[in-house]
Coordinates of C-alpha atoms in Angstrom, one line a residue:
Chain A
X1 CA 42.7 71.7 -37.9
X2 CA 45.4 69.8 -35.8
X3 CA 47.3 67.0 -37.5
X4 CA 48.9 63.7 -36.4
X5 CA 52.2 64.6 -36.3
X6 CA 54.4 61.8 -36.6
X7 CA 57.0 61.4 -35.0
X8 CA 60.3 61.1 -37.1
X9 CA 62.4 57.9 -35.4
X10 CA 65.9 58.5 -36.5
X11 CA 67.7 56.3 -34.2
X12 CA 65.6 53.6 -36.0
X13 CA 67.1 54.9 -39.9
X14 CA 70.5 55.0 -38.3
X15 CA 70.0 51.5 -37.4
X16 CA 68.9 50.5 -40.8
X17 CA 71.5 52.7 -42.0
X18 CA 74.2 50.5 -39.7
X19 CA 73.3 47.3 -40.7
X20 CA 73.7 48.2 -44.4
X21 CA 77.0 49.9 -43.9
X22 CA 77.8 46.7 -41.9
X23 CA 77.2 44.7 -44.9
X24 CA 78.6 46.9 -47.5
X25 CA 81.9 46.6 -45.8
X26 CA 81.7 43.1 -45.7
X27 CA 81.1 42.4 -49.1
X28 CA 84.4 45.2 -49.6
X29 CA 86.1 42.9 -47.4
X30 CA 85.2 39.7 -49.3
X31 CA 85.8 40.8 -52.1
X32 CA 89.1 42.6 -52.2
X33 CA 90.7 41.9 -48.8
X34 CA 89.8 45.7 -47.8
X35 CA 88.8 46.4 -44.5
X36 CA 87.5 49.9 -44.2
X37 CA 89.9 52.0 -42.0
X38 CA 88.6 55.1 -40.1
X39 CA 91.4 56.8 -38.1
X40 CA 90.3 59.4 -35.4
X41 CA 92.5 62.6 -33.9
X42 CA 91.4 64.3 -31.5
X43 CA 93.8 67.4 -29.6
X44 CA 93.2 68.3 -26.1
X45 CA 90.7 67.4 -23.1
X46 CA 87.3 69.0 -24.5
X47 CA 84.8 65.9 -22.6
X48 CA 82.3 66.6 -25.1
X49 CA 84.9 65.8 -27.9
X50 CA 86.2 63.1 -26.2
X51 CA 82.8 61.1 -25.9
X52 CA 82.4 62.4 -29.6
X53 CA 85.6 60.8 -31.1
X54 CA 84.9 57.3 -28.6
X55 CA 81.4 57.0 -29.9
X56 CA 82.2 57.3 -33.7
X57 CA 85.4 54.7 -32.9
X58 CA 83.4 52.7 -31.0
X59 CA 80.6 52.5 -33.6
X60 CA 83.3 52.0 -36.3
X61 CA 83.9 48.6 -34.9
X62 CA 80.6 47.6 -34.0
X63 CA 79.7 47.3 -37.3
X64 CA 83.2 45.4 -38.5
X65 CA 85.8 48.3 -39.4
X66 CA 88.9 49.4 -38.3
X67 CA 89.5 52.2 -36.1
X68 CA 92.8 53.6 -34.4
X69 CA 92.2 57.0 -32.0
X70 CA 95.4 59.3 -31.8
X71 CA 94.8 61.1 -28.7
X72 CA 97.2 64.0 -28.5
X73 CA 98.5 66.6 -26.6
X74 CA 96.2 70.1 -26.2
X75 CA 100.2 72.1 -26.4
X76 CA 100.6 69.7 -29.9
X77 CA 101.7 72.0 -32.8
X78 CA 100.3 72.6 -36.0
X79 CA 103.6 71.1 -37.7
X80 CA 103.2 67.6 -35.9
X81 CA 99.6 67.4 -36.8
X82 CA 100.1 68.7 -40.4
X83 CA 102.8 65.5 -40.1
X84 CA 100.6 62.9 -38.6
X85 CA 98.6 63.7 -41.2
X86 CA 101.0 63.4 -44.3
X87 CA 101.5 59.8 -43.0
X88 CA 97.8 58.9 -42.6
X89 CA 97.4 60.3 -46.1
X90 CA 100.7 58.0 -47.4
X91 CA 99.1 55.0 -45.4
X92 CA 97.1 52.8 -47.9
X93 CA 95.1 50.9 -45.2
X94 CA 93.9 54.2 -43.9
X95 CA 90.3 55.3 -45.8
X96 CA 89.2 57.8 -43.6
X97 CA 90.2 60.7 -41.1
X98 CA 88.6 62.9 -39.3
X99 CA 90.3 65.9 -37.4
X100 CA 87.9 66.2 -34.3
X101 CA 87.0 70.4 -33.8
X102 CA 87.9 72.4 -32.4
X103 CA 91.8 72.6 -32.2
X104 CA 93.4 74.7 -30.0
X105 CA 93.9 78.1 -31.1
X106 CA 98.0 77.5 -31.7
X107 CA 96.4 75.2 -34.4
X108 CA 94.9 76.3 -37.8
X109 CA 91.7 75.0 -38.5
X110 CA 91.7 75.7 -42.3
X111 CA 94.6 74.6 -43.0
X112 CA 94.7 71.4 -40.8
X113 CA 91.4 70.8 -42.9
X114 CA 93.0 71.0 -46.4
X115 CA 96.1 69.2 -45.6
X116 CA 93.8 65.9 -44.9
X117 CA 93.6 64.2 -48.6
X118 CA 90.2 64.9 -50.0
X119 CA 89.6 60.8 -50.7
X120 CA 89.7 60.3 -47.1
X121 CA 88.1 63.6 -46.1
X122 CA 85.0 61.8 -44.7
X123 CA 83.8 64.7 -42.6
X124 CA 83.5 66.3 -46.0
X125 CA 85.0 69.5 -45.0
X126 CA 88.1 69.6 -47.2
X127 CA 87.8 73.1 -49.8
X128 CA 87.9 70.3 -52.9
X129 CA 84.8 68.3 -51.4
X130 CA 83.0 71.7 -50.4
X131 CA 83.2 72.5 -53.9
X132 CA 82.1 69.6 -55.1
X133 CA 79.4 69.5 -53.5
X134 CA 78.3 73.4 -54.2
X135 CA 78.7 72.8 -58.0
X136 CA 77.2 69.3 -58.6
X137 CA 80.3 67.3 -58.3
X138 CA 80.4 63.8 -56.9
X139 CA 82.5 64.4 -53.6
X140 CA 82.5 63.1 -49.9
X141 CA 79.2 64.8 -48.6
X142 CA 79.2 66.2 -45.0
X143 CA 77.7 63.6 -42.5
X144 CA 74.7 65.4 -40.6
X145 CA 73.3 67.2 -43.7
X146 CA 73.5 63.9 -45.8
X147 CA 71.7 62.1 -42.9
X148 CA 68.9 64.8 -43.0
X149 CA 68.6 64.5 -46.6
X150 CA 67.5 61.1 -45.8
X151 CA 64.9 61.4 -43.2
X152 CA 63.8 64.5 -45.8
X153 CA 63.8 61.9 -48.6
X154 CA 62.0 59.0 -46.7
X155 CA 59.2 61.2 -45.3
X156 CA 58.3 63.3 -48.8
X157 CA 59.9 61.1 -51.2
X158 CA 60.8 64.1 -54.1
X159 CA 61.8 67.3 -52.9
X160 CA 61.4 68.9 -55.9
X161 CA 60.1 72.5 -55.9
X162 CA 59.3 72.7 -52.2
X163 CA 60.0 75.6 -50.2
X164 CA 62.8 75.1 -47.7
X165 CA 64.3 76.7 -45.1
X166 CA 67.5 76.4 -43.6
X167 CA 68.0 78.2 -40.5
X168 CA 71.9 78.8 -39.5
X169 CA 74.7 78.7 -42.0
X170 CA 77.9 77.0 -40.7
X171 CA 80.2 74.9 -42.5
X172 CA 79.4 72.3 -40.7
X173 CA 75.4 71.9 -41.2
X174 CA 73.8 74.5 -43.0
X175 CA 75.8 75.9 -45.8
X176 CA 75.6 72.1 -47.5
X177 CA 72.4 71.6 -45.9
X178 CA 71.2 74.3 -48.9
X179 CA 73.7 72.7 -51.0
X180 CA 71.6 69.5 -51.1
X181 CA 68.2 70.7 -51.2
X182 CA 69.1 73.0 -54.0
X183 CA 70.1 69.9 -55.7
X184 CA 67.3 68.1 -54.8
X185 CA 65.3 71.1 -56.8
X186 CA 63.8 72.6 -53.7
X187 CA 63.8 76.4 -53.6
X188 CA 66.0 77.2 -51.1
X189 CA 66.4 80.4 -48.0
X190 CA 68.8 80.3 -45.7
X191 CA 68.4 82.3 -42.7
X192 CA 70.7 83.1 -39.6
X193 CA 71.5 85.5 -36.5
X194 CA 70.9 88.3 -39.0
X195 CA 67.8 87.7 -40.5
X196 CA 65.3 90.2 -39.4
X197 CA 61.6 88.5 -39.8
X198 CA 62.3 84.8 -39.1
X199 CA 58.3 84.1 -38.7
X200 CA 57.4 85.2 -41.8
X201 CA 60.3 82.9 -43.5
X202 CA 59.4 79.6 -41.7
X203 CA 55.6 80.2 -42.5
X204 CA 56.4 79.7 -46.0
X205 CA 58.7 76.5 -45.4
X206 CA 57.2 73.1 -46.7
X207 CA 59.9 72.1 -45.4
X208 CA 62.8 73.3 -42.6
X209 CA 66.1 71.7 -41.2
X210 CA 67.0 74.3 -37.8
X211 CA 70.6 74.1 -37.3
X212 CA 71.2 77.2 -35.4
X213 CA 71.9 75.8 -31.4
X214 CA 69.3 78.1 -30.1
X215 CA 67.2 76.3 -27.6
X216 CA 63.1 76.9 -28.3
X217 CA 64.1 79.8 -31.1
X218 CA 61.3 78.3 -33.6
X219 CA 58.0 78.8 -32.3
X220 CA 55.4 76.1 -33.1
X221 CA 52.7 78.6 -34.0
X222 CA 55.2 80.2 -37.0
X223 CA 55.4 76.8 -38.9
X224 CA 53.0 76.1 -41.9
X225 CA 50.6 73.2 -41.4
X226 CA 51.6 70.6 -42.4
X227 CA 55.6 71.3 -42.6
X228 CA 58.0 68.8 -42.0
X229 CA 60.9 69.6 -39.7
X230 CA 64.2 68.4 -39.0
X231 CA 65.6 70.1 -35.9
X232 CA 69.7 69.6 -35.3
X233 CA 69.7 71.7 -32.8
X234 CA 71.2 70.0 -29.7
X235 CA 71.1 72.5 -26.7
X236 CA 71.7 71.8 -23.1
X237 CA 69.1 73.3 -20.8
X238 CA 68.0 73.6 -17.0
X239 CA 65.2 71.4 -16.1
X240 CA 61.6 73.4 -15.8
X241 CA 61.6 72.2 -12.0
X242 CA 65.7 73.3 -12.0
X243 CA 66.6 70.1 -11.1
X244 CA 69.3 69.3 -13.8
X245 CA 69.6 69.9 -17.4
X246 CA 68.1 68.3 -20.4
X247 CA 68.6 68.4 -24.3
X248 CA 66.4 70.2 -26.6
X249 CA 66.4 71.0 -30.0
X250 CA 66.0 74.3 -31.9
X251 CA 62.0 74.2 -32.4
X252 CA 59.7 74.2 -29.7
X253 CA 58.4 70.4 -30.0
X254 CA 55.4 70.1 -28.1
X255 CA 53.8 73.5 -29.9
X256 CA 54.6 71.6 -33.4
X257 CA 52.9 68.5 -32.4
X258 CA 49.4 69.0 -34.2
X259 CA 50.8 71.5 -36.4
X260 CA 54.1 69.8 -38.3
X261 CA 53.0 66.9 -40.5
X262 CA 56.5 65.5 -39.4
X263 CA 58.9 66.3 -37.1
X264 CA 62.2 65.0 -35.7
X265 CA 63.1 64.5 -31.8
X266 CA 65.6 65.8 -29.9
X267 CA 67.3 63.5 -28.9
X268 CA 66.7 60.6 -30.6
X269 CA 66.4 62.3 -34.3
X270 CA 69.3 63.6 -36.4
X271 CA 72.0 62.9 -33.9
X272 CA 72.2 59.0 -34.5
X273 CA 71.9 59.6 -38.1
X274 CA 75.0 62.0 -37.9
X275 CA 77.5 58.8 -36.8
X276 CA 75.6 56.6 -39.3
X277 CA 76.2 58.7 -41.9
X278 CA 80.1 59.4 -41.1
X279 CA 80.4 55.3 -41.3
X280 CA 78.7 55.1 -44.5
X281 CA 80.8 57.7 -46.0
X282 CA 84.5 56.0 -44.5
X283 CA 82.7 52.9 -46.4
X284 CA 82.0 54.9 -49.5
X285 CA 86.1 55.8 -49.5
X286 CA 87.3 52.8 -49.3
X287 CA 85.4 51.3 -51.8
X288 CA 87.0 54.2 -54.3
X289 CA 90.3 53.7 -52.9
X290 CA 90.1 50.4 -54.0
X291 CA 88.2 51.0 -57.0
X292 CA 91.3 53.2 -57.7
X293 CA 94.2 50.5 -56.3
X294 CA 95.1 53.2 -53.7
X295 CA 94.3 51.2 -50.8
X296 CA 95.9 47.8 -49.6
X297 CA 94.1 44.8 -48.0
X298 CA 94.2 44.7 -44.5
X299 CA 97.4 42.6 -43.5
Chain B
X1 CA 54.6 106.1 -54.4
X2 CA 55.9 105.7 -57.5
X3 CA 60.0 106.6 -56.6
X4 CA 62.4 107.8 -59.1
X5 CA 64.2 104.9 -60.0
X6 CA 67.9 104.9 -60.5
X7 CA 69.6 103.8 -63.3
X8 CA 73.1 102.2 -62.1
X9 CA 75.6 102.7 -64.1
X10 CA 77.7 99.5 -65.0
X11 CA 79.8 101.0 -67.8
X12 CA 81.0 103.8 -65.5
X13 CA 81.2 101.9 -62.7
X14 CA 83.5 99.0 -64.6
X15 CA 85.8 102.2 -66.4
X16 CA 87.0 103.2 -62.6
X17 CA 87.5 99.1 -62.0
X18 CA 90.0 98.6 -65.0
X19 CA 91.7 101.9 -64.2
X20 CA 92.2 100.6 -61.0
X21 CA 93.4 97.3 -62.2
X22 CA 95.7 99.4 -64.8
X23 CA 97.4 100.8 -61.9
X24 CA 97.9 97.7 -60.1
X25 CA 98.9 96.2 -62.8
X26 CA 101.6 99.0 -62.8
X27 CA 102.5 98.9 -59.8
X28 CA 103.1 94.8 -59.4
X29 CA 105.7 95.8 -62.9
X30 CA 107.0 98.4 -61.1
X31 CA 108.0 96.3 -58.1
X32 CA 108.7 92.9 -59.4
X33 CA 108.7 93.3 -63.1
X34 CA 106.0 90.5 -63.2
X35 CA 103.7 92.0 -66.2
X36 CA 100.1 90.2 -66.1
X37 CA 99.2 87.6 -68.3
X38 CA 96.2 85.8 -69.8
X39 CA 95.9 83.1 -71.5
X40 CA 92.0 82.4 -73.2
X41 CA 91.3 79.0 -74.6
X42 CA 89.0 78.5 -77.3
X43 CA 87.7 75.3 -78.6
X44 CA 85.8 75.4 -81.7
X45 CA 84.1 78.2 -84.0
X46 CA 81.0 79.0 -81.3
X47 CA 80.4 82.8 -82.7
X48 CA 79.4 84.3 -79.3
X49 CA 82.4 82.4 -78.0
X50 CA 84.8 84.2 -80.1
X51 CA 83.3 87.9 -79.6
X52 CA 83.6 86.8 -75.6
X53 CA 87.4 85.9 -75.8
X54 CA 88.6 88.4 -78.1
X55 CA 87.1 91.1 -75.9
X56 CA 88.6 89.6 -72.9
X57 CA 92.1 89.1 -74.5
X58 CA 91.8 93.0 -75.9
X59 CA 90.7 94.6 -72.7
X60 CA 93.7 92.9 -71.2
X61 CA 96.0 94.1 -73.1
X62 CA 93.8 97.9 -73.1
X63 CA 95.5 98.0 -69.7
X64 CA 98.5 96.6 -69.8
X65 CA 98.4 93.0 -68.9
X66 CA 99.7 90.4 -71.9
X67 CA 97.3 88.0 -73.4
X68 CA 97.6 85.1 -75.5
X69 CA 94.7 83.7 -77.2
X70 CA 94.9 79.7 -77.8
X71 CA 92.0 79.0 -80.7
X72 CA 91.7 75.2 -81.0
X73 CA 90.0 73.1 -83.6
X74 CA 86.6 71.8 -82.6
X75 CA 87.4 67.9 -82.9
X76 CA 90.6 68.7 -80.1
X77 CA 90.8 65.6 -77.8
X78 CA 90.5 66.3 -74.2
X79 CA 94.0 64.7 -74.0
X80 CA 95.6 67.6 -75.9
X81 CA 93.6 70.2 -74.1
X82 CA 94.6 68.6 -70.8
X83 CA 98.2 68.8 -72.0
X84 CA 98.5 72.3 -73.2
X85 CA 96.3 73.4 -69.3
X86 CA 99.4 71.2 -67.8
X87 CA 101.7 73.3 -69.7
X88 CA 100.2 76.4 -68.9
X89 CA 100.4 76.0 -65.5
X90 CA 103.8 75.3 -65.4
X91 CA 104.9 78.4 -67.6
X92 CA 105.7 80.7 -64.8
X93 CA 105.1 83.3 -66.7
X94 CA 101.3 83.0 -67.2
X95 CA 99.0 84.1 -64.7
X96 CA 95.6 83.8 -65.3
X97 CA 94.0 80.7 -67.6
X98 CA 90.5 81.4 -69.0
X99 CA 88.8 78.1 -71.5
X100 CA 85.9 79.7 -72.9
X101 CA 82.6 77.5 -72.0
X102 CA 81.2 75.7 -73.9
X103 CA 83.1 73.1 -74.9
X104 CA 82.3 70.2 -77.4
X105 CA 80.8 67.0 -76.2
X106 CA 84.2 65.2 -76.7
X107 CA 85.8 66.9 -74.1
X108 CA 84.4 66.7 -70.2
X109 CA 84.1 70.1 -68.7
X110 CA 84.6 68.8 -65.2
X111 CA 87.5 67.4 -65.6
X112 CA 88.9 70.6 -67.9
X113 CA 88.0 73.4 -65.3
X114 CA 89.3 70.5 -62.2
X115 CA 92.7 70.4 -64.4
X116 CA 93.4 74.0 -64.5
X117 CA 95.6 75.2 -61.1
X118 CA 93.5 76.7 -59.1
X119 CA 96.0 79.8 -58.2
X120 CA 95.4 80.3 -62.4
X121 CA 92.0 79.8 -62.4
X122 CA 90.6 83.1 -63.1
X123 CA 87.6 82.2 -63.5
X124 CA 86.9 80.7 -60.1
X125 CA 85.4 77.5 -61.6
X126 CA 87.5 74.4 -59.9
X127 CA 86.5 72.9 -57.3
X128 CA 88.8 73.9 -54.9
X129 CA 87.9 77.9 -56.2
X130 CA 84.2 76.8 -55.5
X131 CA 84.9 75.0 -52.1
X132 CA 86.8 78.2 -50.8
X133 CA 83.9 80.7 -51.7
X134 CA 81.7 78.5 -49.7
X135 CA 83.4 77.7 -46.8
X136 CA 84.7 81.7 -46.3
X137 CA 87.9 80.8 -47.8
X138 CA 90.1 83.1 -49.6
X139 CA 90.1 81.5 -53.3
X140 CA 89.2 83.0 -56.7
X141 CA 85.7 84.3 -57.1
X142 CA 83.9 84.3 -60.3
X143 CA 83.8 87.5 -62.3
X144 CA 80.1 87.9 -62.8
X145 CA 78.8 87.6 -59.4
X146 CA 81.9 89.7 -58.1
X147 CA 80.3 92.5 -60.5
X148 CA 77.1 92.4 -59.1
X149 CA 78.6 92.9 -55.6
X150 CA 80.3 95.6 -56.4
X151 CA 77.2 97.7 -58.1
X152 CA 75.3 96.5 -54.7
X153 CA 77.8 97.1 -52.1
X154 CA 78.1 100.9 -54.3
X155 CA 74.4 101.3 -54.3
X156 CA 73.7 99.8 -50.5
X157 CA 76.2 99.8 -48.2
X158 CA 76.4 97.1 -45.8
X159 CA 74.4 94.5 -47.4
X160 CA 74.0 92.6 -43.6
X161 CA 70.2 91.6 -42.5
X162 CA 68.6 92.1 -46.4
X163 CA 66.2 89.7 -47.8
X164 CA 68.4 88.8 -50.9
X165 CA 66.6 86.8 -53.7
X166 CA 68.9 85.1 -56.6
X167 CA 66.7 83.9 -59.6
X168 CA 69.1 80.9 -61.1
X169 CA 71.4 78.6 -60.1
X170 CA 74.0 78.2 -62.1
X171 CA 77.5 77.3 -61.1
X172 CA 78.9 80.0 -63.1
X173 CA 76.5 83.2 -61.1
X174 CA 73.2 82.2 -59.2
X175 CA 75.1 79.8 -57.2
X176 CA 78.5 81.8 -56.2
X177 CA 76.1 85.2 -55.9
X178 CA 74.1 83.2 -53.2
X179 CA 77.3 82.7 -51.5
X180 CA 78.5 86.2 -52.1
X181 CA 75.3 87.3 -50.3
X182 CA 75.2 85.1 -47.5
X183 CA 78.8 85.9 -46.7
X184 CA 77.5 89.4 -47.0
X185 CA 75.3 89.3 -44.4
X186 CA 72.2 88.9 -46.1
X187 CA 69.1 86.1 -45.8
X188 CA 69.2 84.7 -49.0
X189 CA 66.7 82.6 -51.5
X190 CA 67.5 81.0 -54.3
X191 CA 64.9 80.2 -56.9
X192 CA 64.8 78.6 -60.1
X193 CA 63.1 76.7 -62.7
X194 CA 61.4 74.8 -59.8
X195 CA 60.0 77.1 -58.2
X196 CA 56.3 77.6 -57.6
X197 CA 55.6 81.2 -56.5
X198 CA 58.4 83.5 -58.1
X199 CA 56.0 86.5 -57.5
X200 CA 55.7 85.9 -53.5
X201 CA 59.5 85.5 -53.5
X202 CA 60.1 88.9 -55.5
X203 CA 57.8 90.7 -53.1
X204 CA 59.9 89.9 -50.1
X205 CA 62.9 90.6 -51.8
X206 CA 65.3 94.2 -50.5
X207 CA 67.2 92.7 -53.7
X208 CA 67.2 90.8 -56.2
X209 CA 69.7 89.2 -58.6
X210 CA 68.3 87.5 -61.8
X211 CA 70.1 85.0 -63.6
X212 CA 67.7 82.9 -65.1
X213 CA 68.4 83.6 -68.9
X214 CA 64.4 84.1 -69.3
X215 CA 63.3 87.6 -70.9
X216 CA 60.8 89.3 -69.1
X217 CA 60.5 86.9 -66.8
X218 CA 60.1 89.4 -63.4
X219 CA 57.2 91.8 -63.6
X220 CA 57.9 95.0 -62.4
X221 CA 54.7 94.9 -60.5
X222 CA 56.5 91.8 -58.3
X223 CA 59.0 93.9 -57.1
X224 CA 59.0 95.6 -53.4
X225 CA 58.6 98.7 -53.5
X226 CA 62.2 100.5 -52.8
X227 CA 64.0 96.9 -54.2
X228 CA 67.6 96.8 -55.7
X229 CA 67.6 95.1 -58.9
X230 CA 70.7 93.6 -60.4
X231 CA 69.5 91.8 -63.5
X232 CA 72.5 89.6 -65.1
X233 CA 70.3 88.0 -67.9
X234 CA 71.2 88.8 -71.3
X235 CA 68.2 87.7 -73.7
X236 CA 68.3 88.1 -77.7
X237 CA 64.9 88.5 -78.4
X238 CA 62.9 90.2 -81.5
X239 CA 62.0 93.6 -81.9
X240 CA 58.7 95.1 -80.9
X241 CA 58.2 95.8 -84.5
X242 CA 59.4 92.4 -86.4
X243 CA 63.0 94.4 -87.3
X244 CA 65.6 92.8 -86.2
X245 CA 66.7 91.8 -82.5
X246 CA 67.4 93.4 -79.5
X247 CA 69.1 92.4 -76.0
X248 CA 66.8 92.3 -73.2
X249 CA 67.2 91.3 -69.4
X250 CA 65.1 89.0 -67.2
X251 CA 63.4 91.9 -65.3
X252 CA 60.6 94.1 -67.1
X253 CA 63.0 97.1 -67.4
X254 CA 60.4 99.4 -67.9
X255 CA 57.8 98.0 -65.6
X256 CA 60.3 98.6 -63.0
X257 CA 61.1 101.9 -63.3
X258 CA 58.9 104.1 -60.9
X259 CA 59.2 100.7 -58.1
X260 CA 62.6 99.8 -57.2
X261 CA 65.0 102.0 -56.3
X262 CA 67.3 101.1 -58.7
X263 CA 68.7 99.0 -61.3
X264 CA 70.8 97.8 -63.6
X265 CA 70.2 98.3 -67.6
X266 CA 70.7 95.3 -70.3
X267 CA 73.0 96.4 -71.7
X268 CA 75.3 98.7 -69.9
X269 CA 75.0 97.2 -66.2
X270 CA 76.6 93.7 -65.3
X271 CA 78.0 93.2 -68.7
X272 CA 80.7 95.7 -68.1
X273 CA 81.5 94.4 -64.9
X274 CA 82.2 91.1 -65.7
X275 CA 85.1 91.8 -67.8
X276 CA 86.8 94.5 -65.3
X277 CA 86.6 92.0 -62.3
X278 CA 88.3 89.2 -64.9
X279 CA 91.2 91.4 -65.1
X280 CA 91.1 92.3 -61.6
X281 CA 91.5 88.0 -60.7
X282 CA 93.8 87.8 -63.1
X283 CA 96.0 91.0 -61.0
X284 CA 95.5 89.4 -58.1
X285 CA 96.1 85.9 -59.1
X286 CA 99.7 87.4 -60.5
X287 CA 100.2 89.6 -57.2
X288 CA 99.5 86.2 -55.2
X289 CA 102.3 83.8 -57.6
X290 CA 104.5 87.0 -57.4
X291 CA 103.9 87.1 -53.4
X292 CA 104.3 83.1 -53.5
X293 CA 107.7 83.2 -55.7
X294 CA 105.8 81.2 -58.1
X295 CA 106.1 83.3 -61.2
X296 CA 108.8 85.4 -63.7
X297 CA 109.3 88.5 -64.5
X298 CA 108.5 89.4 -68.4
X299 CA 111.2 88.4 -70.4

């Protein structure tokens, strides 16, 4: 029996989202003199990276934080950055940075990644926060899987002992995508470009965040009734009528609708929530840093 | 069809491990004169406790490696055991630093296993250990789930496009054996005491590791037929007959055989396995300081 699937509006949660982050740093700023700092690098000419690091920057300040961009050089070497670094680290107005990917291959991801200090790690991908979050520590959370966690959490309300499926399993999305629902006491498969029956997997999925950039891969007609789905997929696609391209998500929307109790839109579903997110955690570090005294107030 | 099941052999399988970890052992002597050393803390009189550290600290020494065993009163303060960690990793003649779990509610585990340096932390526990197995880093993997990898990698092959289930999610094996897997190639699940169907889980499963601490807890009549068994669960329970106790698994041994394909006894599969791949971190994490400059020859 077809459903009414609704719709999940995630630029609307981001906005909620925004406005509390807004006033979270304002009360930091009131009382202690701390403005939240986020710092942006981004290496080389990549134009979707460029619109990337403008729009978090951008957003940064929208909602009353600082922001600085460093724009450098795609021939940059790894010993400059590992130094630009080092002083973002040592600088106590500085709560957050984020290394835009990807560097250019002179440039070592991994260990650009763990030079970054893990209290101002916002992108949550420093080794200490990883293993934070795998083992039920309290570290900076990555920003796209925390901000499906909360469209998961304000659709079902507990997740507890649902059947969830994570499809793809990069560091970036869905390795702590299963992080977090295993702590939200879901029971948890991952799957990815080598799993052999992928039907069968999401038919059991009460739940299922799609992170794998594969345009239409998850069929409407595989998802149990009733499952809510959070698609992060964010694929560039010819126009039916090849007049252009368009953005679609990893699950085939228009099959889920009647099908999916909930579902998310792409665009206009995880993808505001992502920036959202990324704000509320520079917020979240510099209210430790101050907690701690390792921040100063903006001069 | 019933199959003929068969038994892996843990004991055997860990003998050829430590003789290979003798050798290396050897051989890093040999070329640097850096002998391998352990150091166990205990805190308190847990019984099991002891049996676990002794073992380790003899088996060490059964191939060549030196071992000192720390036994501390229960009522330590963390302040002291934080001390004597931040001694031990400055000796640069210790290689390996093992605190026997649990410890007593005075003392904060977290901040214990976060204390110890994580090129020392045999064990694989700290954060930075845990952040690196998840993030296909090179760290220190735990012992228990590196056993279990072993015996399937021996009994499989390439492990790439199975159906992997782990029962349990602990930090210490469900959780770093999901990893294992997935970095492995395989679709992994993870289930646990949340978990609504364990039976429709099982029956999907081309293996299965169970680390749920729960007696008899799989039927054997779950399994698919032709499934790899690892069972890691190590359960005290009483004799059929009212005499005594007897050590039992989490998978109906004896159900099982005839169904999978093979598996692992309790006792006499993992078990062994655990200790052999502690010695082997504790080779490698001397090999690596001795690489690194970071540690003495024997005096």
């Amino acid at each position: 029996m077809p459903v009414d699937t609704r719709i999940i509006d995630g630029r609307l949660r981001a906005e909620t989202l925004s406005r509390e982050v807004a006033a979270g740093a304002e009360r930091l700023r009131g009382a202690t003199g701390v403005v939240p700092k986020l710092v942006t690098i981004l290496v080389g000419e990549d134009p979707a990276s460029k619109i990337y690091v403008r729009r978090k920057a951008e957003h940064a300040r929208a909602i009353g934080m600082r922001s600085v961009s460093h724009h450098l050089d795609a021939d940059l070497s790894e010993a400059a950055l590992l130094a630009l670094i080092a002083a973002l680290n040592a600088d106590r107005e500085v709560h957050g940075i984020l290394v835009q990917l990807p560097l250019p291959p002179q440039i070592d991801r991994v260990r650009v990644l763990a030079a970054i200090d893990p209290a101002k790690d916002i992108d949550g991908f420093h080794p200490m926060n990883v293993g934070l979050l795998a083992s039920d520590g309290d570290g900076i959370v990555p920003c796209t899987p925390r901000g499906c966690m909360m469209l998961l959490e304000a659709e079902l309300g507990s997740l507890q002992g649902l059947n969830a499926l994570v499809v793809g399993c990069s560091n970036i999305v869905g390795r702590p995508m299963a992080q977090l629902l295993l702590r939200a006491g879901c029971t948890v498969s991952i799957a990815h470009i080598h799993t052999r029956d992928l039907p069968t997997l999401v038919a059991t999925a009460d739940l299922l965040v799609s992170a794998a950039g594969a345009p239409g891969l998850i069929r409407g007609g595989w998802l149990k009734p009733g499952a809510t789905v959070i698609d992060v997929g964010i694929n560039r696609v010819p126009k039916p009528d090849g007049d252009g391209t368009r953005i679609v998500g990893d699950v085939r929307f228009d099959e889920a609708l009647g099908r999916a109790a909930a579902i998310t839109p792409v665009p206009g579903g995880v993808g505001p929530m992502t920036i959202a997110c990324l704000l509320d955690n520079v917020l979240r570090s510099a209210e430790r840093l101050a907690a701690e005294g390792r921040c100063a107030a903006a001069a």
